[in-house]
């Protein structure tokens, strides 16, 4: 039995593997967006995880945290503000930069999600206090870079998360993949592209991570969804 959640990388993409860009606003992406939510629901997960930039773009509008001077820092230990929430949203935020203004997120038709921050030792005492004041849960996993394995184990042990959806951006997706933590890759592919070269793909290796051998996959299923949208499911070729 694994001591971590089952982890699915679930992404909406263009036909050329982009996870952002102008195509997201096209008529072709409407059905894809609906299918993305329907297929996400089919996994019955207890949490979904995104990187810092994705969180700031979609939920905080890049709001900066208002940090105060701390006379007595909180201990740098994990903090569970809400156990047994119906849904969690997990923010991979190594340095502690996301400017949350409340401790829950609402997204589409998903249940209201309690926020969990994944921090590294780089996060400041002031940011830890900022999270505590708002009753936002957090865990520490790693010195400079997020230790995805340790973080996953803590998400199961502390919050009871048995199925976790990892949903971008490309850097955090790759971090989980390179540590061998992705059990399935689920792609909802819209029949469109915008040709941009400055947008992200599903998996991208940060410059400060070591290069590893290419990762192979085994196709589990293909489903044709309305309006020529595909749902592709892959397992790792182990």
Short mmCIF file of N, CA and C in Angstrom, two decimals, residues 9 15 24 54 63 67 69 98 110 120 136-137 142 156 171 212 214 220 226 230:
data_model
loop_
_atom_site.label_atom_id
_atom_site.label_comp_id
_atom_site.label_asym_id
_atom_site.label_seq_id
_atom_site.Cartn_x
_atom_site.Cartn_y
_atom_site.Cartn_z
N UNK A 9 -2.17 13.51 -13.12
CA UNK A 9 -1.91 14.80 -13.76
C UNK A 9 -3.02 15.02 -14.77
N UNK A 15 -4.25 21.26 -29.25
CA UNK A 15 -3.84 20.07 -30.02
C UNK A 15 -2.32 19.92 -30.04
N UNK A 24 -7.64 29.20 -25.43
CA UNK A 24 -8.51 28.94 -24.29
C UNK A 24 -9.81 29.74 -24.37
N UNK A 54 0.01 29.63 -11.41
CA UNK A 54 -1.37 29.25 -11.73
C UNK A 54 -2.33 29.76 -10.67
N UNK A 63 -2.28 39.35 -6.22
CA UNK A 63 -2.26 40.16 -4.99
C UNK A 63 -1.03 39.81 -4.15
N UNK A 67 2.69 41.43 4.69
CA UNK A 67 3.46 40.79 5.76
C UNK A 67 3.82 41.80 6.85
N UNK A 69 5.97 42.55 10.69
CA UNK A 69 7.13 42.15 11.49
C UNK A 69 6.66 41.19 12.60
N UNK A 98 2.20 33.61 -2.52
CA UNK A 98 0.81 33.80 -2.94
C UNK A 98 0.06 34.64 -1.91
N UNK A 110 -17.05 22.77 -8.37
CA UNK A 110 -16.40 21.95 -7.37
C UNK A 110 -16.78 22.42 -5.96
N UNK A 120 8.77 25.60 1.39
CA UNK A 120 10.10 25.10 1.68
C UNK A 120 10.70 25.96 2.79
N UNK A 136 -5.00 29.30 7.20
CA UNK A 136 -4.66 28.54 6.00
C UNK A 136 -3.67 27.46 6.40
N UNK A 137 -3.95 26.24 6.03
CA UNK A 137 -3.06 25.12 6.35
C UNK A 137 -1.76 25.22 5.56
N UNK A 142 10.99 20.31 1.92
CA UNK A 142 12.16 20.67 1.13
C UNK A 142 12.88 21.89 1.66
N UNK A 156 -1.41 12.90 2.53
CA UNK A 156 -2.18 11.73 2.94
C UNK A 156 -2.25 11.63 4.47
N UNK A 171 5.89 23.28 -14.79
CA UNK A 171 7.03 23.01 -13.92
C UNK A 171 6.66 22.09 -12.76
N UNK A 212 16.84 14.38 -16.90
CA UNK A 212 16.69 12.94 -16.73
C UNK A 212 16.33 12.32 -18.07
N UNK A 214 14.17 10.54 -20.98
CA UNK A 214 12.78 10.73 -21.35
C UNK A 214 11.86 9.73 -20.63
N UNK A 220 -3.89 4.14 -22.01
CA UNK A 220 -4.90 3.36 -21.31
C UNK A 220 -6.24 3.42 -22.04
N UNK A 226 -17.88 15.16 -27.47
CA UNK A 226 -18.61 16.06 -28.36
C UNK A 226 -17.71 17.16 -28.92
N UNK A 230 -10.89 15.27 -27.48
CA UNK A 230 -10.44 13.94 -27.06
C UNK A 230 -10.11 13.91 -25.57
#
